[in-house]
Amino acid sequence: MKKILFDILGAAALLLVSVPLLAHHGAAALDTGKEITLKGTVTEWIWSNPHCFLKFDANDGGTVRNWAVETQSPTSMTPRGWSRTSFKAGDEVTVTIEPVKNGQPVGRILHVILPNGQKLIAANPTTPDSRPVAPVPVQ
Amino acid sequence: MRLHFIVFIIASATLLMPGRTHAQMKPWNNAGVGLSGLSEPPKGPSGPAPRRDLSGIWDAGPGGIQPTGYDVAALFTPRGEEMAKANKPGNGPRIADVSEDNDPLSTLGDPAGFPRILLYELRPFQIVQTANQVLMLYMFEKRWRVIWTDGRALPKDPDPRWYGYSVGRWEDDYTLVVQSFGLDDRTWLDNAGNPHSTSMRVEERYHRVDRETLELTVKLEDPLIYTKPWTPLNKLSIRLMPNDTDLMEMVPSASDALAYRKEIASQAKRK
């Protein structure tokens, strides 16, 4: 029940957030539309601008690799329930990401399930609707 | 009877200390309108604008954040085109691979500079007025600008500064017009890597529509880089936030930029 409540609150928070995603850079490096879910152990959580990023060890395809996956800035993540203390080294987490195209252990976090079952939502998956953000025309 | 008395004492004490209770509830680290919901515009009719007064904490909400920048290639002079080629932005029509991104703000921790502080991350900001200055205190970068309102003229051949030199005058009781010059050409205009020269002149118009609302229009003139003046912001609506709002820090530091480049950008190169 508690988990469902967290999910509902997380989804509601995301709906409230109307600031554009990827305020610093576009999604060109990402394999947008592809989602992978990894179970792993947190090695570091870096709460920084312009992006926060989570590092964790995960076994994907028989090899343990250290992943580095990003979110938006603390200013954008705080209202979604993320904080400097969301993770600590050793936490067992399940992380769903959009990976980069080149196969390196890098990507963008969509959501994370914490050891207590709480789901932290970072972003909506990139869709054909959300992919092209037209540059602001000259006025 | 004794229980009722205790409840009465507690209730009375609570009612007698509303300021203290309220003060304890005040939130810290407000991210702004549209993000936290903590500073949604007040409901109901706004009061009239005060005369010659822009002071307060202001927030343009999502409208102040422009990730893609401006599509102005059609306006480039040959020199503008040449300068633009050297800029490898992380977004906009000339988006580069994240591993090649050379945005001085996000990859080096350089200042956003002016007017990029208005054209990319116009997060909440506070305006403070003194007898001879208007001060702009920006949440993004935790940076400030001084706009002189004492009648002085802009310098003619200044040493460029990241935030330039600014003077302001009241066009009418509700409109402050600010002219800026002497802007360091290492800064980009926006997130699309659009360049400018040190000859650029920027005009900001702050029009206070009513007590709660400010409109910002920004016009650029840089004949070395753009064939005609253009208006990146046209009556951007900005709302007054409660005067006890504690703003977050949003400082893009050099060490954060370095860590990001090492851990993410360098590994994200496209095939």
JSON list of N, CA and C in Angstrom, two decimals, chain A residues 97-127:
[
{"chain": "A", "resi": 97, "resn": "ILE", "atom": "N", "xyz": [16.65, 2.75, -17.27]},
{"chain": "A", "resi": 97, "resn": "ILE", "atom": "CA", "xyz": [17.30, 3.86, -17.97]},
{"chain": "A", "resi": 97, "resn": "ILE", "atom": "C", "xyz": [17.05, 3.80, -19.48]},
{"chain": "A", "resi": 98, "resn": "GLU", "atom": "N", "xyz": [17.33, 4.91, -20.12]},
{"chain": "A", "resi": 98, "resn": "GLU", "atom": "CA", "xyz": [17.53, 4.93, -21.56]},
{"chain": "A", "resi": 98, "resn": "GLU", "atom": "C", "xyz": [19.05, 4.93, -21.76]},
{"chain": "A", "resi": 99, "resn": "PRO", "atom": "N", "xyz": [19.61, 3.89, -22.38]},
{"chain": "A", "resi": 99, "resn": "PRO", "atom": "CA", "xyz": [21.06, 3.82, -22.53]},
{"chain": "A", "resi": 99, "resn": "PRO", "atom": "C", "xyz": [21.56, 4.69, -23.69]},
{"chain": "A", "resi": 100, "resn": "VAL", "atom": "N", "xyz": [22.86, 4.91, -23.71]},
{"chain": "A", "resi": 100, "resn": "VAL", "atom": "CA", "xyz": [23.45, 5.58, -24.88]},
{"chain": "A", "resi": 100, "resn": "VAL", "atom": "C", "xyz": [23.55, 4.57, -26.03]},
{"chain": "A", "resi": 101, "resn": "LYS", "atom": "N", "xyz": [23.74, 5.10, -27.23]},
{"chain": "A", "resi": 101, "resn": "LYS", "atom": "CA", "xyz": [23.71, 4.24, -28.42]},
{"chain": "A", "resi": 101, "resn": "LYS", "atom": "C", "xyz": [24.97, 3.38, -28.56]},
{"chain": "A", "resi": 102, "resn": "ASN", "atom": "N", "xyz": [26.08, 3.83, -27.97]},
{"chain": "A", "resi": 102, "resn": "ASN", "atom": "CA", "xyz": [27.35, 3.16, -28.27]},
{"chain": "A", "resi": 102, "resn": "ASN", "atom": "C", "xyz": [27.66, 1.96, -27.38]},
{"chain": "A", "resi": 103, "resn": "GLY", "atom": "N", "xyz": [26.74, 1.58, -26.51]},
{"chain": "A", "resi": 103, "resn": "GLY", "atom": "CA", "xyz": [26.94, 0.38, -25.70]},
{"chain": "A", "resi": 103, "resn": "GLY", "atom": "C", "xyz": [27.72, 0.60, -24.42]},
{"chain": "A", "resi": 104, "resn": "GLN", "atom": "N", "xyz": [28.22, 1.80, -24.20]},
{"chain": "A", "resi": 104, "resn": "GLN", "atom": "CA", "xyz": [28.93, 2.09, -22.96]},
{"chain": "A", "resi": 104, "resn": "GLN", "atom": "C", "xyz": [27.93, 2.08, -21.79]},
{"chain": "A", "resi": 105, "resn": "PRO", "atom": "N", "xyz": [28.40, 1.83, -20.57]},
{"chain": "A", "resi": 105, "resn": "PRO", "atom": "CA", "xyz": [27.49, 1.77, -19.42]},
{"chain": "A", "resi": 105, "resn": "PRO", "atom": "C", "xyz": [27.09, 3.16, -18.92]},
{"chain": "A", "resi": 106, "resn": "VAL", "atom": "N", "xyz": [26.40, 3.85, -19.79]},
{"chain": "A", "resi": 106, "resn": "VAL", "atom": "CA", "xyz": [26.01, 5.25, -19.53]},
{"chain": "A", "resi": 106, "resn": "VAL", "atom": "C", "xyz": [24.58, 5.42, -20.02]},
{"chain": "A", "resi": 107, "resn": "GLY", "atom": "N", "xyz": [23.83, 6.32, -19.40]},
{"chain": "A", "resi": 107, "resn": "GLY", "atom": "CA", "xyz": [22.47, 6.57, -19.87]},
{"chain": "A", "resi": 107, "resn": "GLY", "atom": "C", "xyz": [21.77, 7.60, -19.02]},
{"chain": "A", "resi": 108, "resn": "ARG", "atom": "N", "xyz": [20.47, 7.66, -19.22]},
{"chain": "A", "resi": 108, "resn": "ARG", "atom": "CA", "xyz": [19.63, 8.62, -18.51]},
{"chain": "A", "resi": 108, "resn": "ARG", "atom": "C", "xyz": [18.61, 7.86, -17.68]},
{"chain": "A", "resi": 109, "resn": "ILE", "atom": "N", "xyz": [18.49, 8.21, -16.43]},
{"chain": "A", "resi": 109, "resn": "ILE", "atom": "CA", "xyz": [17.56, 7.50, -15.54]},
{"chain": "A", "resi": 109, "resn": "ILE", "atom": "C", "xyz": [16.12, 7.86, -15.87]},
{"chain": "A", "resi": 110, "resn": "LEU", "atom": "N", "xyz": [15.28, 6.82, -15.97]},
{"chain": "A", "resi": 110, "resn": "LEU", "atom": "CA", "xyz": [13.84, 7.05, -16.05]},
{"chain": "A", "resi": 110, "resn": "LEU", "atom": "C", "xyz": [13.23, 6.93, -14.65]},
{"chain": "A", "resi": 111, "resn": "HIS", "atom": "N", "xyz": [13.56, 5.83, -13.97]},
{"chain": "A", "resi": 111, "resn": "HIS", "atom": "CA", "xyz": [13.14, 5.71, -12.57]},
{"chain": "A", "resi": 111, "resn": "HIS", "atom": "C", "xyz": [14.01, 4.70, -11.84]},
{"chain": "A", "resi": 112, "resn": "VAL", "atom": "N", "xyz": [13.96, 4.81, -10.51]},
{"chain": "A", "resi": 112, "resn": "VAL", "atom": "CA", "xyz": [14.76, 3.93, -9.65]},
{"chain": "A", "resi": 112, "resn": "VAL", "atom": "C", "xyz": [13.86, 3.38, -8.55]},
{"chain": "A", "resi": 113, "resn": "ILE", "atom": "N", "xyz": [14.02, 2.11, -8.24]},
{"chain": "A", "resi": 113, "resn": "ILE", "atom": "CA", "xyz": [13.33, 1.55, -7.08]},
{"chain": "A", "resi": 113, "resn": "ILE", "atom": "C", "xyz": [14.37, 1.37, -5.97]},
{"chain": "A", "resi": 114, "resn": "LEU", "atom": "N", "xyz": [14.09, 1.99, -4.84]},
{"chain": "A", "resi": 114, "resn": "LEU", "atom": "CA", "xyz": [15.02, 1.99, -3.71]},
{"chain": "A", "resi": 114, "resn": "LEU", "atom": "C", "xyz": [14.88, 0.69, -2.91]},
{"chain": "A", "resi": 115, "resn": "PRO", "atom": "N", "xyz": [15.82, 0.45, -2.00]},
{"chain": "A", "resi": 115, "resn": "PRO", "atom": "CA", "xyz": [15.74, -0.78, -1.19]},
{"chain": "A", "resi": 115, "resn": "PRO", "atom": "C", "xyz": [14.42, -0.91, -0.42]},
{"chain": "A", "resi": 116, "resn": "ASN", "atom": "N", "xyz": [13.81, 0.21, -0.04]},
{"chain": "A", "resi": 116, "resn": "ASN", "atom": "CA", "xyz": [12.54, 0.13, 0.71]},
{"chain": "A", "resi": 116, "resn": "ASN", "atom": "C", "xyz": [11.31, 0.04, -0.19]},
{"chain": "A", "resi": 117, "resn": "GLY", "atom": "N", "xyz": [11.54, -0.10, -1.49]},
{"chain": "A", "resi": 117, "resn": "GLY", "atom": "CA", "xyz": [10.42, -0.23, -2.42]},
{"chain": "A", "resi": 117, "resn": "GLY", "atom": "C", "xyz": [9.93, 1.08, -2.99]},
{"chain": "A", "resi": 118, "resn": "GLN", "atom": "N", "xyz": [10.41, 2.18, -2.48]},
{"chain": "A", "resi": 118, "resn": "GLN", "atom": "CA", "xyz": [9.98, 3.49, -3.00]},
{"chain": "A", "resi": 118, "resn": "GLN", "atom": "C", "xyz": [10.49, 3.67, -4.42]},
{"chain": "A", "resi": 119, "resn": "LYS", "atom": "N", "xyz": [9.61, 4.20, -5.26]},
{"chain": "A", "resi": 119, "resn": "LYS", "atom": "CA", "xyz": [9.99, 4.45, -6.65]},
{"chain": "A", "resi": 119, "resn": "LYS", "atom": "C", "xyz": [10.24, 5.94, -6.85]},
{"chain": "A", "resi": 120, "resn": "LEU", "atom": "N", "xyz": [11.43, 6.27, -7.29]},
{"chain": "A", "resi": 120, "resn": "LEU", "atom": "CA", "xyz": [11.75, 7.66, -7.60]},
{"chain": "A", "resi": 120, "resn": "LEU", "atom": "C", "xyz": [11.70, 7.83, -9.11]},
{"chain": "A", "resi": 121, "resn": "ILE", "atom": "N", "xyz": [10.87, 8.75, -9.55]},
{"chain": "A", "resi": 121, "resn": "ILE", "atom": "CA", "xyz": [10.72, 8.97, -10.99]},
{"chain": "A", "resi": 121, "resn": "ILE", "atom": "C", "xyz": [11.61, 10.14, -11.40]},
{"chain": "A", "resi": 122, "resn": "ALA", "atom": "N", "xyz": [12.39, 9.94, -12.45]},
{"chain": "A", "resi": 122, "resn": "ALA", "atom": "CA", "xyz": [13.29, 11.00, -12.91]},
{"chain": "A", "resi": 122, "resn": "ALA", "atom": "C", "xyz": [12.76, 11.67, -14.17]},
{"chain": "A", "resi": 123, "resn": "ALA", "atom": "N", "xyz": [12.23, 10.87, -15.09]},
{"chain": "A", "resi": 123, "resn": "ALA", "atom": "CA", "xyz": [11.82, 11.44, -16.38]},
{"chain": "A", "resi": 123, "resn": "ALA", "atom": "C", "xyz": [10.86, 10.49, -17.06]},
{"chain": "A", "resi": 124, "resn": "ASN", "atom": "N", "xyz": [10.10, 11.03, -17.98]},
{"chain": "A", "resi": 124, "resn": "ASN", "atom": "CA", "xyz": [9.29, 10.18, -18.84]},
{"chain": "A", "resi": 124, "resn": "ASN", "atom": "C", "xyz": [10.18, 9.63, -19.95]},
{"chain": "A", "resi": 125, "resn": "PRO", "atom": "N", "xyz": [9.87, 8.42, -20.45]},
{"chain": "A", "resi": 125, "resn": "PRO", "atom": "CA", "xyz": [10.64, 7.93, -21.59]},
{"chain": "A", "resi": 125, "resn": "PRO", "atom": "C", "xyz": [10.52, 8.90, -22.76]},
{"chain": "A", "resi": 126, "resn": "THR", "atom": "N", "xyz": [11.57, 8.96, -23.58]},
{"chain": "A", "resi": 126, "resn": "THR", "atom": "CA", "xyz": [11.51, 9.81, -24.76]},
{"chain": "A", "resi": 126, "resn": "THR", "atom": "C", "xyz": [10.56, 9.17, -25.76]},
{"chain": "A", "resi": 127, "resn": "THR", "atom": "N", "xyz": [9.63, 9.95, -26.26]},
{"chain": "A", "resi": 127, "resn": "THR", "atom": "CA", "xyz": [8.67, 9.44, -27.24]},
{"chain": "A", "resi": 127, "resn": "THR", "atom": "C", "xyz": [8.80, 10.28, -28.50]}
]
